[in-house]
XYZ file of C-alpha atoms in Angstrom:
523
model
C 0.000 0.000 0.000
C 1.289 3.402 -0.944
C 0.067 6.446 0.989
C 0.971 9.925 -0.236
C 0.337 12.641 2.302
C 0.215 16.284 1.301
C 0.468 18.747 4.159
C -0.011 22.443 3.886
C 2.802 24.601 5.316
C 1.888 27.442 7.521
C 4.294 30.294 8.138
C 2.614 32.894 10.178
C 2.993 35.174 13.102
C -0.563 34.455 14.158
C -1.344 33.960 17.701
C -0.998 30.589 19.338
C -4.735 29.996 19.030
C -4.604 30.333 15.275
C -1.637 27.996 15.143
C -3.542 25.360 17.076
C -6.430 25.722 14.622
C -4.079 25.301 11.655
C -2.599 22.173 13.161
C -6.083 20.761 13.588
C -6.747 21.393 9.900
C -3.790 19.191 8.994
C -5.837 16.116 9.844
C -8.340 16.915 7.054
C -5.775 17.538 4.355
C -6.154 15.696 1.026
C -4.683 12.234 1.030
C -4.438 9.885 -1.954
C -4.579 6.217 -1.012
C -3.712 3.524 -3.553
C -4.771 0.034 -2.535
C -4.135 -1.508 -5.918
C -2.321 -4.844 -5.890
C 0.318 -5.192 -8.587
C 1.990 -8.297 -9.937
C 5.734 -8.702 -10.618
C 5.404 -6.999 -13.960
C 3.664 -3.985 -12.471
C 0.135 -4.802 -13.696
C -2.850 -4.356 -11.432
C -4.461 -7.669 -10.561
C -7.597 -6.442 -8.813
C -10.903 -6.028 -10.632
C -14.419 -4.817 -9.892
C -14.993 -7.753 -7.576
C -11.828 -7.839 -5.479
C -12.232 -10.458 -2.762
C -10.597 -8.185 -0.196
C -13.357 -6.536 1.826
C -14.344 -4.911 5.086
C -16.753 -6.542 7.508
C -17.368 -3.849 10.154
C -16.943 -0.175 10.927
C -13.677 -0.673 12.773
C -12.068 -2.144 9.667
C -13.282 0.826 7.596
C -11.739 3.311 9.998
C -8.477 1.404 10.156
C -8.110 0.944 6.412
C -9.513 4.135 4.950
C -9.191 6.584 7.798
C -7.602 9.825 6.608
C -8.015 9.022 2.901
C -9.805 11.522 0.668
C -9.068 9.859 -2.679
C -9.005 6.109 -3.067
C -7.631 4.183 -6.006
C -9.239 0.724 -6.037
C -12.603 -0.721 -5.081
C -14.267 -0.821 -1.730
C -15.984 -4.137 -1.036
C -18.520 -4.816 1.681
C -18.276 -8.348 3.073
C -21.302 -10.640 3.274
C -20.821 -10.851 7.045
C -20.801 -7.093 7.517
C -22.731 -6.046 10.605
C -24.435 -2.732 11.257
C -23.891 0.631 9.616
C -21.416 1.246 6.761
C -20.143 4.823 7.167
C -17.287 6.253 5.062
C -16.647 10.001 5.627
C -14.109 12.402 4.079
C -13.655 10.379 0.879
C -14.477 12.525 -2.170
C -13.298 10.254 -4.991
C -13.161 6.508 -5.467
C -11.285 5.535 -8.607
C -13.042 2.211 -8.836
C -16.343 1.558 -7.146
C -18.331 0.512 -4.112
C -19.625 -3.066 -4.099
C -21.417 -5.562 -1.942
C -20.078 -9.126 -2.036
C -19.996 -10.416 -5.601
C -18.077 -13.561 -6.452
C -17.298 -14.513 -10.020
C -17.088 -18.202 -10.931
C -14.925 -18.533 -14.047
C -15.729 -22.210 -14.563
C -19.289 -21.513 -15.652
C -18.993 -17.737 -16.079
C -21.584 -16.619 -13.550
C -21.700 -14.177 -10.637
C -22.763 -15.113 -7.135
C -24.354 -12.368 -5.024
C -23.906 -13.350 -1.418
C -26.391 -11.622 0.882
C -25.199 -9.278 3.573
C -27.847 -10.182 6.097
C -26.804 -7.781 8.861
C -25.960 -4.644 6.859
C -28.398 -1.898 7.896
C -27.284 1.255 6.052
C -24.750 2.649 3.580
C -23.752 6.273 4.073
C -20.944 8.000 2.183
C -21.527 11.689 2.892
C -18.596 13.332 1.060
C -18.192 11.230 -2.075
C -18.897 13.223 -5.242
C -17.429 11.045 -7.972
C -16.872 7.344 -8.605
C -16.955 4.913 -11.479
C -19.553 2.405 -10.255
C -21.892 1.552 -7.375
C -23.335 -1.960 -7.146
C -25.277 -3.091 -4.079
C -27.180 -6.387 -4.094
C -28.776 -8.863 -1.672
C -29.118 -6.632 1.385
C -32.486 -7.625 2.907
C -32.185 -5.520 6.109
C -30.910 -2.352 4.487
C -32.897 0.762 5.407
C -30.882 3.619 3.904
C -28.577 4.290 0.963
C -27.295 7.849 1.109
C -24.784 9.658 -1.125
C -25.673 13.306 -0.457
C -22.643 14.811 -2.244
C -22.479 12.464 -5.256
C -22.676 14.376 -8.548
C -21.364 11.963 -11.205
C -21.218 8.163 -11.513
C -19.160 7.469 -14.604
C -20.654 4.095 -15.581
C -23.565 2.771 -13.523
C -25.543 2.611 -10.306
C -27.166 -0.755 -9.583
C -29.293 -1.073 -6.476
C -30.831 -4.555 -6.435
C -33.015 -4.434 -3.344
C -35.271 -7.395 -4.027
C -36.023 -8.998 -0.683
C -35.683 -5.701 1.142
C -38.761 -4.709 3.115
C -38.284 -0.978 2.650
C -35.383 1.287 1.869
C -34.891 5.010 1.392
C -32.634 6.163 -1.473
C -31.062 9.595 -1.222
C -28.993 11.059 -4.088
C -29.790 14.780 -3.794
C -26.782 15.991 -5.846
C -26.527 13.362 -8.586
C -26.714 14.874 -12.088
C -25.264 12.260 -14.453
C -24.807 8.538 -14.849
C -24.684 6.200 -17.836
C -26.954 3.631 -16.218
C -29.290 3.698 -13.237
C -31.021 0.485 -12.202
C -33.155 0.389 -9.071
C -35.000 -2.835 -8.270
C -36.953 -3.888 -5.197
C -38.974 -2.475 -2.314
C -37.759 1.097 -1.946
C -40.178 3.259 -0.016
C -38.886 6.526 -1.439
C -36.349 7.829 -3.938
C -34.728 11.229 -4.014
C -33.070 12.237 -7.312
C -34.053 15.903 -7.547
C -31.340 17.090 -9.957
C -30.639 14.004 -12.082
C -30.640 15.275 -15.687
C -28.915 12.513 -17.669
C -29.678 8.941 -16.694
C -28.545 6.799 -19.628
C -30.321 3.452 -19.335
C -32.926 3.972 -16.603
C -34.745 1.126 -14.905
C -37.022 1.383 -11.868
C -38.846 -1.813 -11.020
C -40.352 -3.787 -8.184
C -39.439 -7.054 -9.886
C -35.950 -8.492 -10.406
C -34.455 -8.089 -13.892
C -35.448 -10.819 -16.337
C -31.809 -11.664 -17.042
C -30.560 -11.467 -13.454
C -28.646 -8.314 -14.235
C -29.480 -4.650 -14.569
C -30.804 -3.130 -17.754
C -33.977 -2.796 -19.787
C -35.729 -5.918 -21.128
C -35.344 -6.215 -24.865
C -38.599 -8.087 -25.520
C -41.708 -6.250 -26.673
C -44.004 -8.249 -24.406
C -46.968 -6.186 -23.198
C -47.980 -8.536 -20.404
C -49.554 -7.238 -17.213
C -47.796 -8.250 -14.007
C -49.005 -9.135 -10.523
C -50.610 -6.675 -8.107
C -49.298 -7.876 -4.749
C -46.621 -5.246 -4.181
C -46.521 -1.980 -2.272
C -47.149 1.301 -4.139
C -44.234 3.086 -5.736
C -43.858 6.810 -6.419
C -41.479 7.603 -9.269
C -40.210 11.148 -9.594
C -37.349 12.516 -11.654
C -38.212 16.215 -11.800
C -35.013 17.328 -13.587
C -34.501 14.401 -15.945
C -34.017 15.554 -19.531
C -32.283 12.726 -21.390
C -32.066 8.935 -21.247
C -31.110 6.251 -23.728
C -34.096 4.127 -22.694
C -36.560 4.041 -19.800
C -38.216 1.033 -18.144
C -40.635 1.658 -15.257
C -42.506 -1.254 -13.651
C -44.506 -1.926 -10.518
C -47.505 -0.755 -8.553
C -46.836 2.796 -9.666
C -49.004 5.225 -7.743
C -47.571 8.381 -9.338
C -45.182 9.288 -12.137
C -43.479 12.623 -12.682
C -40.902 13.323 -15.381
C -42.029 16.740 -16.631
C -38.754 17.713 -18.338
C -37.905 14.450 -20.065
C -37.510 15.483 -23.698
C -35.394 12.852 -25.440
C -34.784 9.151 -25.283
C -31.747 9.053 -27.477
C -28.868 6.799 -28.405
C -26.078 7.610 -25.968
C -23.889 4.593 -26.723
C -23.119 2.718 -29.951
C -24.672 -0.444 -28.486
C -27.946 1.247 -27.561
C -30.232 0.156 -30.380
C -33.585 0.590 -28.632
C -34.711 4.123 -27.880
C -37.690 2.924 -25.940
C -40.055 4.059 -23.208
C -41.640 1.055 -21.443
C -44.108 1.415 -18.593
C -45.841 -1.490 -16.859
C -48.105 -0.543 -13.994
C -50.769 -2.196 -11.875
C -52.884 -1.158 -8.929
C -54.825 2.074 -9.136
C -55.134 3.528 -12.676
C -52.039 5.594 -13.464
C -52.260 8.904 -15.300
C -49.252 9.102 -17.606
C -48.265 12.530 -18.856
C -44.907 13.348 -20.420
C -45.410 16.896 -21.660
C -41.869 17.520 -22.926
C -41.059 14.176 -24.538
C -40.589 14.660 -28.284
C -37.686 12.449 -29.362
C -38.437 8.721 -28.895
C -38.835 5.751 -31.237
C -40.755 3.164 -29.199
C -43.561 3.662 -26.673
C -44.891 0.510 -24.986
C -47.339 0.755 -22.087
C -49.278 -1.945 -20.235
C -51.415 -2.306 -17.135
C -53.908 -0.184 -15.250
C -53.899 3.048 -17.224
C -56.043 6.039 -16.282
C -55.015 8.392 -19.098
C -52.268 9.018 -21.648
C -50.814 12.318 -22.804
C -47.869 12.849 -25.142
C -48.452 16.364 -26.476
C -44.972 16.787 -28.011
C -44.514 13.489 -29.869
C -45.020 13.702 -33.645
C -43.460 10.474 -34.918
C -42.999 6.928 -33.626
C -41.644 3.688 -35.002
C -43.755 1.632 -32.615
C -46.710 2.377 -30.363
C -48.012 -0.509 -28.240
C -50.662 -0.424 -25.522
C -52.360 -3.097 -23.402
C -54.821 -1.676 -20.889
C -56.714 -3.640 -18.260
C -58.829 -0.623 -17.317
C -61.254 1.283 -19.606
C -59.247 3.805 -21.605
C -59.947 6.403 -24.281
C -56.855 6.443 -26.501
C -56.056 9.853 -27.945
C -53.110 9.919 -30.329
C -53.158 13.576 -31.264
C -50.840 15.286 -32.222
C -48.875 12.214 -33.440
C -48.646 12.135 -37.252
C -46.765 8.966 -38.183
C -46.614 5.495 -36.612
C -45.133 2.498 -38.384
C -46.377 -0.299 -36.091
C -49.541 0.407 -34.129
C -50.861 -2.115 -31.556
C -53.777 -1.848 -29.133
C -54.978 -4.568 -26.773
C -57.396 -4.863 -23.910
C -60.053 -2.576 -22.502
C -59.835 0.174 -25.111
C -63.122 2.100 -25.352
C -62.413 4.605 -28.149
C -59.535 5.585 -30.417
C -58.925 9.074 -31.767
C -56.378 9.394 -34.556
C -57.401 12.490 -36.474
C -53.816 13.775 -36.681
C -52.341 10.521 -38.045
C -51.218 10.705 -41.676
C -49.137 7.523 -41.926
C -49.611 3.972 -40.649
C -47.976 0.827 -41.976
C -49.274 -1.996 -39.777
C -52.236 -2.016 -37.393
C -53.114 -4.732 -34.890
C -56.058 -4.110 -32.553
C -57.763 -6.578 -30.225
C -60.328 -4.801 -28.072
C -62.331 -6.373 -25.248
C -64.509 -3.445 -24.156
C -68.232 -3.835 -24.887
C -68.445 -0.288 -26.243
C -65.521 -0.679 -28.637
C -66.255 -1.228 -32.336
C -63.684 -1.576 -35.110
C -66.129 0.094 -37.477
C -65.898 3.327 -35.483
C -62.506 4.193 -36.965
C -62.400 2.122 -40.131
C -62.899 5.302 -42.170
C -59.853 6.850 -40.463
C -57.717 3.813 -41.272
C -58.833 3.852 -44.910
C -58.096 7.561 -45.125
C -54.634 7.137 -43.628
C -53.537 3.976 -45.425
C -55.248 4.438 -48.784
C -54.482 1.572 -51.151
C -52.355 -0.096 -48.454
C -55.487 -0.792 -46.394
C -55.891 -4.573 -46.622
C -56.146 -7.665 -44.473
C -52.376 -8.067 -44.319
C -51.713 -4.564 -42.981
C -54.773 -4.198 -40.743
C -56.163 -6.604 -38.172
C -58.948 -5.456 -35.874
C -61.002 -7.557 -33.503
C -63.493 -5.876 -31.188
C -65.578 -7.089 -28.284
C -68.461 -7.978 -30.565
C -67.837 -11.201 -32.481
C -69.836 -11.693 -35.706
C -73.406 -12.870 -35.173
C -73.764 -16.597 -35.419
C -75.341 -17.961 -38.598
C -76.500 -21.064 -36.764
C -80.199 -20.013 -36.543
C -80.309 -19.395 -40.303
C -78.568 -22.677 -41.008
C -80.974 -24.506 -38.726
C -83.975 -22.813 -40.365
C -82.826 -23.754 -43.839
C -82.027 -27.249 -42.683
C -85.497 -27.682 -41.221
C -87.269 -26.039 -44.175
C -85.454 -28.088 -46.771
C -84.677 -31.155 -44.767
C -88.148 -32.123 -43.561
C -89.713 -32.590 -47.054
C -86.632 -34.418 -48.232
C -86.662 -36.605 -45.143
C -90.338 -37.405 -45.649
C -89.756 -38.283 -49.299
C -86.843 -40.517 -48.372
C -88.881 -42.160 -45.612
C -91.768 -42.827 -47.990
C -89.429 -44.220 -50.628
C -87.821 -46.465 -48.041
C -91.228 -47.597 -46.858
C -92.299 -48.505 -50.403
C -89.034 -50.305 -51.035
C -89.400 -52.336 -47.868
C -93.047 -53.113 -48.650
C -92.148 -54.408 -52.081
C -89.158 -56.282 -50.784
C -91.194 -57.986 -48.042
C -94.306 -58.830 -50.217
C -94.622 -62.647 -50.730
C -94.463 -63.877 -54.300
C -97.991 -64.572 -55.785
C -98.134 -67.986 -57.502
C -99.308 -68.000 -61.106
C -102.900 -69.208 -61.422
C -103.432 -71.711 -64.184
C -106.525 -70.933 -66.212
C -109.043 -73.776 -66.404
C -111.893 -73.840 -68.929
C -115.073 -75.097 -67.252
C -117.972 -76.406 -69.330
C -121.234 -74.475 -68.985
C -123.902 -75.982 -66.784
C -126.322 -76.633 -69.649
C -123.726 -78.819 -71.375
C -123.672 -80.889 -68.275
C -127.476 -81.430 -68.554
C -128.815 -78.210 -67.048
C -131.093 -75.533 -68.492
C -129.539 -73.181 -71.018
C -129.096 -69.599 -69.678
C -131.340 -66.705 -70.679
C -129.657 -63.459 -71.846
C -131.114 -60.005 -71.303
C -130.037 -57.030 -73.397
C -128.784 -54.023 -71.364
C -129.386 -50.447 -72.163
C -133.049 -50.738 -73.325
C -132.232 -52.839 -76.374
C -129.358 -50.717 -77.641
C -126.702 -52.919 -76.163
C -128.439 -56.160 -77.322
C -128.858 -55.094 -80.932
C -125.320 -53.828 -81.092
C -124.030 -57.057 -79.569
C -125.849 -59.196 -82.130
C -124.468 -57.139 -84.979
C -120.828 -57.166 -84.024
C -120.330 -60.279 -82.004
C -118.591 -63.279 -83.423
C -118.266 -66.796 -82.166
C -115.933 -69.624 -82.945
C -117.430 -73.084 -83.528
C -115.930 -76.340 -82.570
C -114.141 -76.579 -85.900
C -112.554 -73.065 -85.544
C -114.906 -71.389 -88.118
C -116.251 -67.963 -87.234
C -120.058 -67.593 -87.082
C -122.371 -64.705 -86.467
C -124.655 -64.699 -83.472
C -127.692 -64.663 -85.762
C -126.689 -67.966 -87.433
C -126.086 -69.483 -84.041
C -129.565 -68.448 -82.892
C -131.181 -69.980 -85.982
C -129.399 -73.212 -85.251
C -130.999 -73.365 -81.809
C -134.530 -73.069 -83.306
C -134.275 -75.978 -85.685
C -136.669 -78.912 -85.308
C -135.727 -82.369 -84.291
C -135.271 -83.666 -87.817
C -131.633 -83.834 -87.093
C -132.076 -85.768 -83.906
C -129.069 -87.969 -84.296
C -126.948 -84.830 -84.157
C -128.815 -83.142 -81.241
C -126.046 -83.627 -78.835
C -123.591 -82.059 -81.116
C -125.941 -79.216 -81.963
C -126.670 -78.633 -78.335
C -122.952 -78.575 -77.622
C -122.453 -76.098 -80.422
C -125.449 -73.992 -79.269
C -124.051 -73.870 -75.777
C -120.739 -72.693 -77.043
C -122.285 -69.979 -79.152
C -124.558 -68.780 -76.330
C -121.566 -68.500 -74.036
C -119.700 -66.525 -76.633
C -122.580 -64.084 -77.074
C -122.826 -63.632 -73.334
C -119.114 -62.902 -73.150
C -119.271 -60.378 -75.966
C -122.340 -58.660 -74.499
C -120.681 -58.334 -71.117
C -117.462 -57.017 -72.688
C -119.311 -54.360 -74.664
C -121.077 -53.123 -71.527
C -117.924 -52.968 -69.679
C -116.232 -50.925 -72.412
C -119.182 -48.532 -72.655
C -119.236 -48.206 -68.910
C -115.577 -47.233 -68.949
C -116.149 -44.980 -71.924
């Protein structure tokens, strides 16, 4: 360890009292203390996470007492007990760290908790390179009242802490400020340039400080204590991520979220809030590329923003979205309980995705605006809108048509099936063989008597047209047959034959007469 002591020389004829006072001032003279460990070649071997540390106030006083400038890091041991108090030091050319152990085998950091550390107070420090405090569940106060510049970053990972007060009343600039956990109050009244700014109740997604790179608009849990966020002097940041049960938000002078480093590719403002509806108003913000907001939103106001690459919103509370005076948005996304959308100032949109759940929200209410803005680019690929009113079901119409058309068809099919089954099940009717039976008079009975129907008209007509066939197959008229019946018995030997022939002829006439009546009856 090398200690360089610079003492002021006093040559004076002052009184003894003044001399005593001057000697007392010698104890507060500037002192540069270099605790850097060098190897044989003269290279420093310590890094940001030097295992050498202090574990109580007595060790602080013994090691750093009298130093005003320190070259190296100051490390707080995991077994530190009580209050950490480091006065008189104005510059630390390194940083202040809680216990962080790096494991080179698998390239990860271990943050060992300092379970008994109650406060960190460095009243005179105004400049350092880095502050990183993690895993301090009983910490109540972090105070750097004279700090003006932190060259790289401030990381205060207070997850697990019940409540903690942060006091940085003189801080104006840092490249990165990450505050995570249960802080009851924050005091950054003059911070103007914050670089990458993160204030969150939840631990970082990647286990380290920074702003999440995903564009997820999910809404987080609501079981955390309220958080007031106030940066009254903040003007510039490279990106901003605010998350938690935010009860109030004040950044009235924030004007630009700009690219401060070559590796900062996302100039984004992300706010996730839950609890009571949060009124978000950033009156001076004009230079930003991405705005993504989710949660319980009471109102939105961005009166100075004219152009955005991406605007995304997911609200769980009813919200009237007013985009004026914004003119251009490339990617526009709305989700959740959106009630109305006003975009009268918009002149350019490239892609629109809207999924609304509010009962009073209708996509048709601003379709005309979208068509006006997008012109020929308005199509199903560039615009997707789904409101809280799904299309009316066509099921009743389908059922009506099915019943109206289906019942007659079903009846016809049923009847056809019935007929088919009836025919299929009908027993086959045997063919009846026709048998010719001899008339009764040929068997010895009395010949039949024939009566003409139709008052003589049918009888006369039957005699004129009827024909009979004799036993030899020769056609005879009915008149000849009648004459044959009236002959005397001179031909007695042939009576049987004649009678047989007469019977045949009489039967034929009867058949013809009956057939003619039947035909006329049908006619």
